[in-house]
PDB file of C-alpha atoms in Angstrom:
ATOM      1  CA  MET J 848     176.428 -72.584-159.978  1.00 79.00           C
ATOM      2  CA  LYS J 849     176.464 -70.408-163.096  1.00 88.00           C
ATOM      3  CA  ARG J 850     175.111 -72.170-166.172  1.00 96.00           C
ATOM      4  CA  ASP J 851     176.931 -71.953-169.505  1.00 98.00           C
ATOM      5  CA  ILE J 852     174.360 -71.094-172.165  1.00 98.00           C
ATOM      6  CA  LEU J 853     176.817 -71.904-174.966  1.00 97.00           C
ATOM      7  CA  GLU J 854     177.016 -75.484-173.718  1.00 97.00           C
ATOM      8  CA  ILE J 855     173.244 -75.646-173.331  1.00 97.00           C
ATOM      9  CA  LEU J 856     172.699 -74.425-176.893  1.00 97.00           C
ATOM     10  CA  LYS J 857     174.799 -77.321-178.204  1.00 97.00           C
ATOM     11  CA  SER J 858     172.022 -79.698-177.160  1.00 95.00           C
ATOM     12  CA  TYR J 859     169.608 -78.035-179.608  1.00 96.00           C
ATOM     13  CA  ASP J 860     169.496 -78.092-183.388  1.00 94.00           C
ATOM     14  CA  LEU J 861     169.532 -74.364-184.122  1.00 95.00           C
ATOM     15  CA  LYS J 862     169.197 -74.699-187.893  1.00 95.00           C
ATOM     16  CA  ILE J 863     165.887 -73.508-189.280  1.00 96.00           C
ATOM     17  CA  SER J 864     164.972 -72.289-192.757  1.00 95.00           C
ATOM     18  CA  ASP J 865     163.165 -68.976-193.214  1.00 96.00           C
ATOM     19  CA  ALA J 866     161.632 -70.259-196.452  1.00 97.00           C
ATOM     20  CA  GLU J 867     160.401 -73.445-194.790  1.00 97.00           C
ATOM     21  CA  VAL J 868     158.867 -71.467-191.935  1.00 98.00           C
ATOM     22  CA  LYS J 869     156.994 -69.246-194.375  1.00 98.00           C
ATOM     23  CA  ALA J 870     155.705 -72.261-196.282  1.00 98.00           C
ATOM     24  CA  ASN J 871     154.581 -74.022-193.108  1.00 98.00           C
ATOM     25  CA  VAL J 872     152.700 -70.935-191.914  1.00 98.00           C
ATOM     26  CA  LYS J 873     150.850 -70.775-195.230  1.00 98.00           C
ATOM     27  CA  THR J 874     149.964 -74.473-195.007  1.00 98.00           C
ATOM     28  CA  ILE J 875     148.517 -74.075-191.506  1.00 98.00           C
ATOM     29  CA  LEU J 876     146.444 -71.019-192.396  1.00 98.00           C
ATOM     30  CA  ASP J 877     145.162 -72.488-195.665  1.00 98.00           C
ATOM     31  CA  ARG J 878     144.057 -75.613-193.796  1.00 98.00           C
ATOM     32  CA  ASP J 879     142.788 -74.273-190.469  1.00 98.00           C
ATOM     33  CA  PHE J 880     141.932 -70.571-190.518  1.00 98.00           C
ATOM     34  CA  LYS J 881     138.405 -70.827-191.890  1.00 98.00           C
ATOM     35  CA  SER J 882     137.335 -73.606-189.507  1.00 98.00           C
ATOM     36  CA  LEU J 883     138.851 -71.806-186.493  1.00 98.00           C
ATOM     37  CA  TYR J 884     137.137 -68.493-187.232  1.00 98.00           C
ATOM     38  CA  THR J 885     134.267 -69.079-184.813  1.00 98.00           C
ATOM     39  CA  ILE J 886     132.510 -67.081-182.118  1.00 97.00           C
ATOM     40  CA  GLU J 887     133.859 -69.460-179.484  1.00 97.00           C
ATOM     41  CA  ASN J 888     137.451 -68.914-180.573  1.00 98.00           C
ATOM     42  CA  LEU J 889     137.006 -65.148-180.859  1.00 98.00           C
ATOM     43  CA  LYS J 890     135.765 -65.120-177.262  1.00 97.00           C
ATOM     44  CA  LYS J 891     138.695 -67.264-176.189  1.00 97.00           C
ATOM     45  CA  ASN J 892     141.116 -64.859-177.844  1.00 98.00           C
ATOM     46  CA  PHE J 893     139.454 -61.970-176.030  1.00 97.00           C
ATOM     47  CA  SER J 894     140.320 -63.731-172.762  1.00 98.00           C
ATOM     48  CA  PHE J 895     143.986 -63.870-173.864  1.00 98.00           C
ATOM     49  CA  ILE J 896     144.340 -60.094-174.098  1.00 98.00           C
ATOM     50  CA  ASP J 897     146.789 -58.132-171.978  1.00 98.00           C
ATOM     51  CA  LEU J 898     145.013 -54.795-172.449  1.00 98.00           C
ATOM     52  CA  THR J 899     147.934 -52.461-172.989  1.00 97.00           C
ATOM     53  CA  THR J 900     148.709 -48.775-172.641  1.00 96.00           C
ATOM     54  CA  LEU J 901     152.390 -47.935-173.007  1.00 97.00           C
ATOM     55  CA  ASN J 902     152.630 -44.310-174.039  1.00 95.00           C
ATOM     56  CA  SER J 903     154.876 -41.514-172.831  1.00 95.00           C
ATOM     57  CA  THR J 904     151.689 -39.533-172.200  1.00 97.00           C
ATOM     58  CA  ASP J 905     150.114 -42.129-169.861  1.00 97.00           C
ATOM     59  CA  THR J 906     148.706 -40.650-166.688  1.00 97.00           C
ATOM     60  CA  HIS J 907     147.288 -42.059-163.483  1.00 97.00           C
ATOM     61  CA  ALA J 908     143.871 -40.996-164.767  1.00 97.00           C
ATOM     62  CA  ARG J 909     144.341 -43.101-167.904  1.00 97.00           C
ATOM     63  CA  ALA J 910     145.432 -46.133-165.885  1.00 97.00           C
ATOM     64  CA  LYS J 911     142.402 -45.688-163.616  1.00 98.00           C
ATOM     65  CA  SER J 912     140.101 -45.459-166.637  1.00 97.00           C
ATOM     66  CA  PHE J 913     141.457 -48.788-167.916  1.00 97.00           C
ATOM     67  CA  ALA J 914     140.804 -50.350-164.511  1.00 97.00           C
ATOM     68  CA  ASP J 915     137.308 -48.846-164.345  1.00 97.00           C
ATOM     69  CA  ASN J 916     136.404 -50.123-167.820  1.00 95.00           C
ATOM     70  CA  VAL J 917     137.610 -53.622-166.986  1.00 96.00           C
ATOM     71  CA  ASN J 918     135.831 -53.555-163.616  1.00 96.00           C
ATOM     72  CA  ASN J 919     132.573 -52.506-165.288  1.00 94.00           C
ATOM     73  CA  PHE J 920     132.818 -54.815-168.287  1.00 94.00           C
ATOM     74  CA  GLN J 921     129.403 -56.249-169.100  1.00 86.00           C
ATOM     75  CA  ASN J 922     128.167 -57.921-172.245  1.00 78.00           C
ATOM     76  CA  ASP J 923     125.291 -59.917-173.613  1.00 74.00           C
ATOM     77  CA  PHE J 924     127.361 -62.730-175.120  1.00 76.00           C
ATOM     78  CA  ASP J 925     128.667 -64.685-172.108  1.00 85.00           C
ATOM     79  CA  MET J 926     132.094 -63.167-172.621  1.00 89.00           C
ATOM     80  CA  PRO J 927     135.144 -63.648-170.407  1.00 93.00           C
ATOM     81  CA  ASN J 928     137.089 -60.591-169.314  1.00 96.00           C
ATOM     82  CA  VAL J 929     140.574 -59.759-170.520  1.00 97.00           C
ATOM     83  CA  ALA J 930     143.559 -61.511-168.914  1.00 98.00           C
ATOM     84  CA  ALA J 931     145.432 -58.451-167.658  1.00 98.00           C
ATOM     85  CA  ILE J 932     146.071 -54.746-167.944  1.00 98.00           C
ATOM     86  CA  CYS J 933     149.656 -53.961-168.948  1.00 98.00           C
ATOM     87  CA  VAL J 934     151.278 -50.638-168.000  1.00 98.00           C
ATOM     88  CA  TYR J 935     154.594 -48.990-167.202  1.00 98.00           C
ATOM     89  CA  PRO J 936     155.777 -49.606-163.606  1.00 98.00           C
ATOM     90  CA  TYR J 937     154.842 -46.086-162.532  1.00 97.00           C
ATOM     91  CA  GLN J 938     151.159 -46.918-163.109  1.00 98.00           C
ATOM     92  CA  VAL J 939     151.171 -50.214-161.179  1.00 98.00           C
ATOM     93  CA  PRO J 940     150.087 -48.626-157.840  1.00 98.00           C
ATOM     94  CA  THR J 941     147.111 -46.995-159.581  1.00 98.00           C
ATOM     95  CA  LEU J 942     145.971 -50.350-160.962  1.00 98.00           C
ATOM     96  CA  ASN J 943     146.641 -52.043-157.650  1.00 97.00           C
ATOM     97  CA  GLU J 944     144.347 -49.541-155.963  1.00 98.00           C
ATOM     98  CA  ASN J 945     141.588 -49.504-158.569  1.00 98.00           C
ATOM     99  CA  LEU J 946     141.483 -52.860-160.408  1.00 98.00           C
ATOM    100  CA  LYS J 947     138.809 -55.033-158.785  1.00 97.00           C
ATOM    101  CA  ALA J 948     137.724 -57.337-161.620  1.00 96.00           C
ATOM    102  CA  LYS J 949     138.106 -60.947-160.572  1.00 95.00           C
ATOM    103  CA  GLY J 950     140.900 -62.848-162.271  1.00 96.00           C
ATOM    104  CA  VAL J 951     142.323 -59.857-164.183  1.00 98.00           C
ATOM    105  CA  ARG J 952     146.038 -59.484-163.536  1.00 98.00           C
ATOM    106  CA  ILE J 953     148.302 -56.452-163.323  1.00 98.00           C
ATOM    107  CA  ALA J 954     151.157 -56.670-165.828  1.00 98.00           C
ATOM    108  CA  ALA J 955     154.080 -54.268-165.943  1.00 98.00           C
ATOM    109  CA  VAL J 956     156.801 -53.807-168.492  1.00 98.00           C
ATOM    110  CA  ALA J 957     160.132 -53.459-166.715  1.00 98.00           C
ATOM    111  CA  GLY J 958     163.861 -53.933-167.180  1.00 98.00           C
ATOM    112  CA  VAL J 959     164.165 -50.544-168.920  1.00 98.00           C
ATOM    113  CA  PHE J 960     161.487 -51.351-171.493  1.00 98.00           C
ATOM    114  CA  PRO J 961     161.542 -51.052-174.485  1.00 98.00           C
ATOM    115  CA  SER J 962     165.276 -50.658-175.178  1.00 97.00           C
ATOM    116  CA  SER J 963     166.762 -52.769-172.356  1.00 98.00           C
ATOM    117  CA  GLN J 964     169.799 -50.506-172.710  1.00 97.00           C
ATOM    118  CA  SER J 965     170.981 -50.064-169.135  1.00 98.00           C
ATOM    119  CA  TYR J 966     172.847 -51.774-166.327  1.00 98.00           C
ATOM    120  CA  VAL J 967     171.489 -55.149-165.291  1.00 98.00           C
ATOM    121  CA  GLU J 968     171.283 -53.914-161.693  1.00 98.00           C
ATOM    122  CA  VAL J 969     168.914 -51.140-162.805  1.00 98.00           C
ATOM    123  CA  LYS J 970     166.818 -53.567-164.825  1.00 98.00           C
ATOM    124  CA  ALA J 971     166.531 -56.007-161.932  1.00 98.00           C
ATOM    125  CA  LEU J 972     165.646 -53.261-159.469  1.00 98.00           C
ATOM    126  CA  GLU J 973     162.824 -52.035-161.697  1.00 98.00           C
ATOM    127  CA  CYS J 974     161.431 -55.589-161.870  1.00 98.00           C
ATOM    128  CA  LYS J 975     161.638 -55.933-158.095  1.00 98.00           C
ATOM    129  CA  MET J 976     159.974 -52.586-157.445  1.00 98.00           C
ATOM    130  CA  ALA J 977     157.137 -53.266-159.889  1.00 98.00           C
ATOM    131  CA  VAL J 978     156.345 -56.533-158.095  1.00 98.00           C
ATOM    132  CA  GLU J 979     156.529 -54.840-154.703  1.00 98.00           C
ATOM    133  CA  LYS J 980     154.015 -52.236-155.940  1.00 98.00           C
ATOM    134  CA  GLY J 981     151.566 -54.944-156.998  1.00 98.00           C
ATOM    135  CA  ALA J 982     152.461 -56.334-160.431  1.00 98.00           C
ATOM    136  CA  ASP J 983     151.413 -59.948-161.023  1.00 98.00           C
ATOM    137  CA  ASP J 984     153.241 -60.220-164.365  1.00 98.00           C
ATOM    138  CA  ILE J 985     156.560 -58.735-165.473  1.00 98.00           C
ATOM    139  CA  ASP J 986     157.420 -58.258-169.167  1.00 98.00           C
ATOM    140  CA  ILE J 987     161.100 -57.562-169.957  1.00 98.00           C
ATOM    141  CA  VAL J 988     163.105 -57.271-173.179  1.00 98.00           C
ATOM    142  CA  ILE J 989     166.289 -59.163-173.940  1.00 98.00           C
ATOM    143  CA  SER J 990     169.439 -57.143-174.580  1.00 98.00           C
ATOM    144  CA  VAL J 991     169.044 -57.212-178.349  1.00 98.00           C
ATOM    145  CA  GLY J 992     172.323 -55.407-178.951  1.00 98.00           C
ATOM    146  CA  ALA J 993     174.231 -57.948-176.885  1.00 98.00           C
ATOM    147  CA  PHE J 994     172.466 -60.784-178.711  1.00 98.00           C
ATOM    148  CA  LEU J 995     173.380 -59.383-182.127  1.00 98.00           C
ATOM    149  CA  GLU J 996     177.015 -59.136-180.999  1.00 98.00           C
ATOM    150  CA  GLY J 997     176.942 -62.811-180.053  1.00 98.00           C
ATOM    151  CA  GLU J 998     177.098 -62.113-176.315  1.00 98.00           C
ATOM    152  CA  TYR J 999     174.655 -64.899-175.520  1.00 98.00           C
ATOM    153  CA  GLN J1000     175.933 -65.460-171.984  1.00 98.00           C
ATOM    154  CA  THR J1001     175.276 -61.800-171.174  1.00 98.00           C
ATOM    155  CA  VAL J1002     171.737 -62.074-172.532  1.00 98.00           C
ATOM    156  CA  PHE J1003     171.153 -65.251-170.526  1.00 98.00           C
ATOM    157  CA  ASP J1004     172.623 -63.905-167.277  1.00 98.00           C
ATOM    158  CA  GLU J1005     170.586 -60.701-167.465  1.00 98.00           C
ATOM    159  CA  ILE J1006     167.359 -62.654-167.919  1.00 98.00           C
ATOM    160  CA  VAL J1007     168.269 -64.857-164.944  1.00 98.00           C
ATOM    161  CA  ALA J1008     168.908 -61.784-162.773  1.00 98.00           C
ATOM    162  CA  GLN J1009     165.606 -60.154-163.709  1.00 98.00           C
ATOM    163  CA  LYS J1010     163.700 -63.405-163.246  1.00 98.00           C
ATOM    164  CA  GLU J1011     165.132 -63.719-159.744  1.00 98.00           C
ATOM    165  CA  ALA J1012     164.258 -60.100-158.961  1.00 98.00           C
ATOM    166  CA  SER J1013     160.671 -60.698-160.132  1.00 98.00           C
ATOM    167  CA  GLY J1014     160.071 -63.399-157.542  1.00 98.00           C
ATOM    168  CA  LYS J1015     156.783 -65.226-158.026  1.00 96.00           C
ATOM    169  CA  ALA J1016     155.474 -62.906-160.746  1.00 98.00           C
ATOM    170  CA  HIS J1017     154.778 -64.443-164.146  1.00 97.00           C
ATOM    171  CA  PHE J1018     157.896 -63.543-166.079  1.00 98.00           C
ATOM    172  CA  LYS J1019     157.560 -62.787-169.798  1.00 98.00           C
ATOM    173  CA  VAL J1020     160.639 -62.303-171.959  1.00 98.00           C
ATOM    174  CA  ILE J1021     160.304 -60.194-175.104  1.00 98.00           C
ATOM    175  CA  LEU J1022     162.631 -61.227-177.931  1.00 98.00           C
ATOM    176  CA  GLU J1023     161.991 -58.222-180.203  1.00 98.00           C
ATOM    177  CA  THR J1024     161.808 -60.618-183.130  1.00 98.00           C
ATOM    178  CA  GLY J1025     161.601 -57.905-185.783  1.00 98.00           C
ATOM    179  CA  GLU J1026     165.101 -56.792-184.832  1.00 98.00           C
ATOM    180  CA  LEU J1027     166.504 -60.337-184.739  1.00 98.00           C
ATOM    181  CA  LYS J1028     165.711 -60.650-188.458  1.00 94.00           C
ATOM    182  CA  THR J1029     166.353 -64.372-189.095  1.00 97.00           C
ATOM    183  CA  ALA J1030     164.579 -67.572-188.142  1.00 98.00           C
ATOM    184  CA  GLU J1031     167.782 -68.943-186.595  1.00 98.00           C
ATOM    185  CA  ASN J1032     168.181 -65.873-184.393  1.00 98.00           C
ATOM    186  CA  ILE J1033     164.566 -66.061-183.223  1.00 98.00           C
ATOM    187  CA  ARG J1034     164.922 -69.753-182.430  1.00 98.00           C
ATOM    188  CA  LYS J1035     168.184 -69.210-180.538  1.00 98.00           C
ATOM    189  CA  ALA J1036     166.739 -66.294-178.552  1.00 98.00           C
ATOM    190  CA  SER J1037     163.660 -68.372-177.678  1.00 98.00           C
ATOM    191  CA  ILE J1038     165.818 -71.156-176.277  1.00 98.00           C
ATOM    192  CA  ILE J1039     168.054 -68.765-174.331  1.00 98.00           C
ATOM    193  CA  ALA J1040     165.018 -67.096-172.752  1.00 98.00           C
ATOM    194  CA  MET J1041     163.374 -70.372-171.756  1.00 98.00           C
ATOM    195  CA  GLU J1042     166.577 -71.867-170.393  1.00 98.00           C
ATOM    196  CA  ALA J1043     167.018 -68.670-168.345  1.00 98.00           C
ATOM    197  CA  GLY J1044     163.624 -69.211-166.712  1.00 98.00           C
ATOM    198  CA  ALA J1045     161.050 -67.364-168.833  1.00 98.00           C
ATOM    199  CA  ASP J1046     157.470 -68.303-167.974  1.00 98.00           C
ATOM    200  CA  PHE J1047     156.395 -66.818-171.320  1.00 98.00           C
ATOM    201  CA  ILE J1048     158.241 -65.807-174.441  1.00 98.00           C
ATOM    202  CA  LYS J1049     156.831 -62.790-176.229  1.00 98.00           C
ATOM    203  CA  THR J1050     157.453 -61.533-179.745  1.00 98.00           C
ATOM    204  CA  SER J1051     157.748 -57.774-179.549  1.00 98.00           C
ATOM    205  CA  THR J1052     157.508 -54.475-177.721  1.00 98.00           C
ATOM    206  CA  GLY J1053     155.293 -52.825-180.304  1.00 96.00           C
ATOM    207  CA  LYS J1054     157.875 -50.026-180.454  1.00 97.00           C
ATOM    208  CA  VAL J1055     159.885 -51.069-183.529  1.00 97.00           C
ATOM    209  CA  PRO J1056     159.058 -51.124-187.262  1.00 96.00           C
ATOM    210  CA  VAL J1057     158.442 -54.910-187.423  1.00 96.00           C
ATOM    211  CA  ASN J1058     156.576 -56.429-184.498  1.00 96.00           C
ATOM    212  CA  ALA J1059     154.616 -59.692-184.213  1.00 98.00           C
ATOM    213  CA  THR J1060     154.670 -61.823-187.351  1.00 98.00           C
ATOM    214  CA  LEU J1061     153.169 -65.231-187.986  1.00 98.00           C
ATOM    215  CA  GLU J1062     156.584 -66.554-188.945  1.00 98.00           C
ATOM    216  CA  ALA J1063     158.051 -65.494-185.586  1.00 98.00           C
ATOM    217  CA  ALA J1064     155.067 -67.078-183.848  1.00 98.00           C
ATOM    218  CA  TYR J1065     155.688 -70.334-185.709  1.00 98.00           C
ATOM    219  CA  ILE J1066     159.368 -70.423-184.731  1.00 98.00           C
ATOM    220  CA  MET J1067     158.705 -69.546-181.096  1.00 98.00           C
ATOM    221  CA  THR J1068     155.878 -72.018-180.590  1.00 98.00           C
ATOM    222  CA  LYS J1069     157.912 -74.814-182.158  1.00 98.00           C
ATOM    223  CA  ALA J1070     160.766 -73.943-179.790  1.00 98.00           C
ATOM    224  CA  ILE J1071     158.357 -74.029-176.840  1.00 98.00           C
ATOM    225  CA  THR J1072     157.245 -77.523-177.846  1.00 98.00           C
ATOM    226  CA  GLU J1073     160.805 -78.788-178.118  1.00 97.00           C
ATOM    227  CA  TYR J1074     161.753 -77.212-174.790  1.00 98.00           C
ATOM    228  CA  TYR J1075     158.733 -78.872-173.166  1.00 98.00           C
ATOM    229  CA  GLU J1076     159.702 -82.244-174.607  1.00 97.00           C
ATOM    230  CA  LYS J1077     163.226 -81.830-173.172  1.00 97.00           C
ATOM    231  CA  THR J1078     162.309 -80.486-169.733  1.00 97.00           C
ATOM    232  CA  GLY J1079     158.635 -81.157-169.006  1.00 98.00           C
ATOM    233  CA  ARG J1080     158.185 -77.438-168.186  1.00 98.00           C
ATOM    234  CA  MET J1081     155.437 -75.540-169.986  1.00 98.00           C
ATOM    235  CA  VAL J1082     156.255 -72.049-171.233  1.00 98.00           C
ATOM    236  CA  GLY J1083     153.599 -69.648-172.471  1.00 98.00           C
ATOM    237  CA  PHE J1084     153.477 -67.655-175.705  1.00 98.00           C
ATOM    238  CA  LYS J1085     152.520 -64.002-176.188  1.00 98.00           C
ATOM    239  CA  PRO J1086     152.457 -62.276-179.567  1.00 98.00           C
ATOM    240  CA  ALA J1087     152.316 -58.479-179.285  1.00 98.00           C
ATOM    241  CA  GLY J1088     152.567 -55.477-181.545  1.00 96.00           C
ATOM    242  CA  GLY J1089     150.229 -54.788-184.445  1.00 95.00           C
ATOM    243  CA  ILE J1090     147.594 -57.413-183.619  1.00 98.00           C
ATOM    244  CA  SER J1091     144.376 -55.452-183.974  1.00 97.00           C
ATOM    245  CA  THR J1092     141.724 -57.381-185.926  1.00 98.00           C
ATOM    246  CA  ALA J1093     139.747 -60.570-185.412  1.00 98.00           C
ATOM    247  CA  LYS J1094     141.524 -61.972-188.480  1.00 98.00           C
ATOM    248  CA  ASP J1095     144.914 -61.255-186.897  1.00 98.00           C
ATOM    249  CA  ALA J1096     143.905 -62.983-183.669  1.00 98.00           C
ATOM    250  CA  ILE J1097     142.664 -66.151-185.362  1.00 98.00           C
ATOM    251  CA  GLU J1098     145.748 -66.355-187.571  1.00 98.00           C
ATOM    252  CA  PHE J1099     148.005 -66.365-184.504  1.00 98.00           C
ATOM    253  CA  TYR J1100     145.598 -68.743-182.756  1.00 98.00           C
ATOM    254  CA  SER J1101     145.898 -71.123-185.714  1.00 98.00           C
ATOM    255  CA  ILE J1102     149.681 -71.258-185.325  1.00 98.00           C
ATOM    256  CA  SER J1103     149.468 -71.786-181.551  1.00 98.00           C
ATOM    257  CA  LYS J1104     146.870 -74.520-181.865  1.00 98.00           C
ATOM    258  CA  ASN J1105     148.892 -76.372-184.498  1.00 98.00           C
ATOM    259  CA  ASN J1106     152.269 -76.161-182.743  1.00 98.00           C
ATOM    260  CA  LEU J1107     151.344 -76.164-179.051  1.00 98.00           C
ATOM    261  CA  GLY J1108     148.041 -78.005-178.776  1.00 97.00           C
ATOM    262  CA  GLU J1109     144.941 -77.622-176.619  1.00 97.00           C
ATOM    263  CA  ALA J1110     146.750 -77.585-173.265  1.00 98.00           C
ATOM    264  CA  TRP J1111     148.185 -74.152-174.100  1.00 98.00           C
ATOM    265  CA  LEU J1112     144.976 -72.581-175.427  1.00 98.00           C
ATOM    266  CA  ASN J1113     143.955 -70.661-172.304  1.00 98.00           C
ATOM    267  CA  ASN J1114     145.184 -67.464-170.716  1.00 97.00           C
ATOM    268  CA  ASN J1115     147.493 -69.293-168.336  1.00 98.00           C
ATOM    269  CA  TRP J1116     149.668 -70.062-171.357  1.00 98.00           C
ATOM    270  CA  CYS J1117     148.489 -67.796-174.188  1.00 98.00           C
ATOM    271  CA  ARG J1118     148.318 -64.021-174.074  1.00 98.00           C
ATOM    272  CA  ILE J1119     148.035 -61.292-176.702  1.00 98.00           C
ATOM    273  CA  GLY J1120     149.502 -57.853-176.127  1.00 97.00           C
ATOM    274  CA  ALA J1121     147.050 -55.409-177.676  1.00 95.00           C
ATOM    275  CA  SER J1122     144.975 -52.277-177.283  1.00 89.00           C
ATOM    276  CA  SER J1123     142.511 -51.876-180.172  1.00 93.00           C
ATOM    277  CA  LEU J1124     141.999 -55.653-180.525  1.00 97.00           C
ATOM    278  CA  ALA J1125     139.565 -55.795-177.597  1.00 96.00           C
ATOM    279  CA  ASN J1126     136.990 -53.477-179.166  1.00 95.00           C
ATOM    280  CA  ASN J1127     137.442 -55.044-182.594  1.00 97.00           C
ATOM    281  CA  LEU J1128     136.826 -58.549-181.255  1.00 96.00           C
ATOM    282  CA  LEU J1129     133.726 -57.364-179.413  1.00 95.00           C
ATOM    283  CA  THR J1130     132.459 -55.705-182.581  1.00 96.00           C
ATOM    284  CA  GLU J1131     133.030 -58.861-184.644  1.00 97.00           C
ATOM    285  CA  ILE J1132     131.396 -61.117-182.042  1.00 95.00           C
ATOM    286  CA  HIS J1133     128.382 -58.793-181.918  1.00 93.00           C
ATOM    287  CA  LYS J1134     128.147 -58.932-185.720  1.00 96.00           C
ATOM    288  CA  LEU J1135     128.314 -62.733-185.835  1.00 95.00           C
ATOM    289  CA  GLU J1136     125.841 -63.125-182.966  1.00 92.00           C
ATOM    290  CA  THR J1137     123.254 -60.593-184.164  1.00 93.00           C
ATOM    291  CA  GLY J1138     123.985 -59.805-187.806  1.00 94.00           C
ATOM    292  CA  GLU J1139     124.225 -56.112-186.874  1.00 92.00           C
ATOM    293  CA  GLU J1140     127.074 -53.894-188.074  1.00 90.00           C
ATOM    294  CA  THR J1141     127.532 -51.987-184.818  1.00 90.00           C
ATOM    295  CA  GLU J1142     130.874 -50.771-183.492  1.00 91.00           C
ATOM    296  CA  ILE J1143     131.333 -51.842-179.861  1.00 87.00           C
ATOM    297  CA  LYS J1144     133.549 -49.729-177.630  1.00 85.00           C
ATOM    298  CA  TYR J1145     134.080 -51.031-174.120  1.00 81.00           C
ATOM    299  CA  PHE J1146     137.753 -50.101-173.724  1.00 81.00           C
TER     300      PHE J1146
END
């Protein structure tokens, strides 16, 4: 039976103040950031990373080099590995053949990433094919244009179709929060995605002018908490786009810890979409452990 997302949305209070969100983010960071900036938490954030390469110039050789670097990752600081490598669907078979590191997943963007501007049948087929080729995680983007036109049922139905096509893969739904503009839109999109079956909600593609922000993270994690209280189903959170420094990582971690709690603070429920963050975290951890200003490049 088809579900009516407009009726579902009536059960939520969709009102949220942009100014209040900004003030709450500042309060959390002022209170918690300094105490959370520890080696242990930097290592934990490293384990959240979906190590990402999403360029038009990506080659099979580049995908293989990512797999090789992750396979050969060694360190002197009792570090976990990254959570996943994230690529376009065309590179999934290369990762499936070459990625051997235990516990590291293969993530693929699909559903006509990053624009989501195509027929739902095409989007669903790409999800299905990526899973068949070996993807463990699927990251799709909502139809932002449809959302901005108020076509919430279309947005919902397309997510449902792509979720179904993705089978047992972890299914992450990107809201493209920088294009949604307002706190109310981000909250509404979060609820639509979760009600449609998202296993994770994710901020951004990294392909638009405004990507992950702390304010979007606050809104999304609060929505996750409310959804969990209503349904008992945990949904993960993934900020992505522009997160590159240890400071960035701990700021987002502060918001997640405050709004979600300890049960979410592992890579089953928290991910970070990033590329340069991995090396920067390793460099910062090395500095804090040894006192040496040495740039570390593993990836």
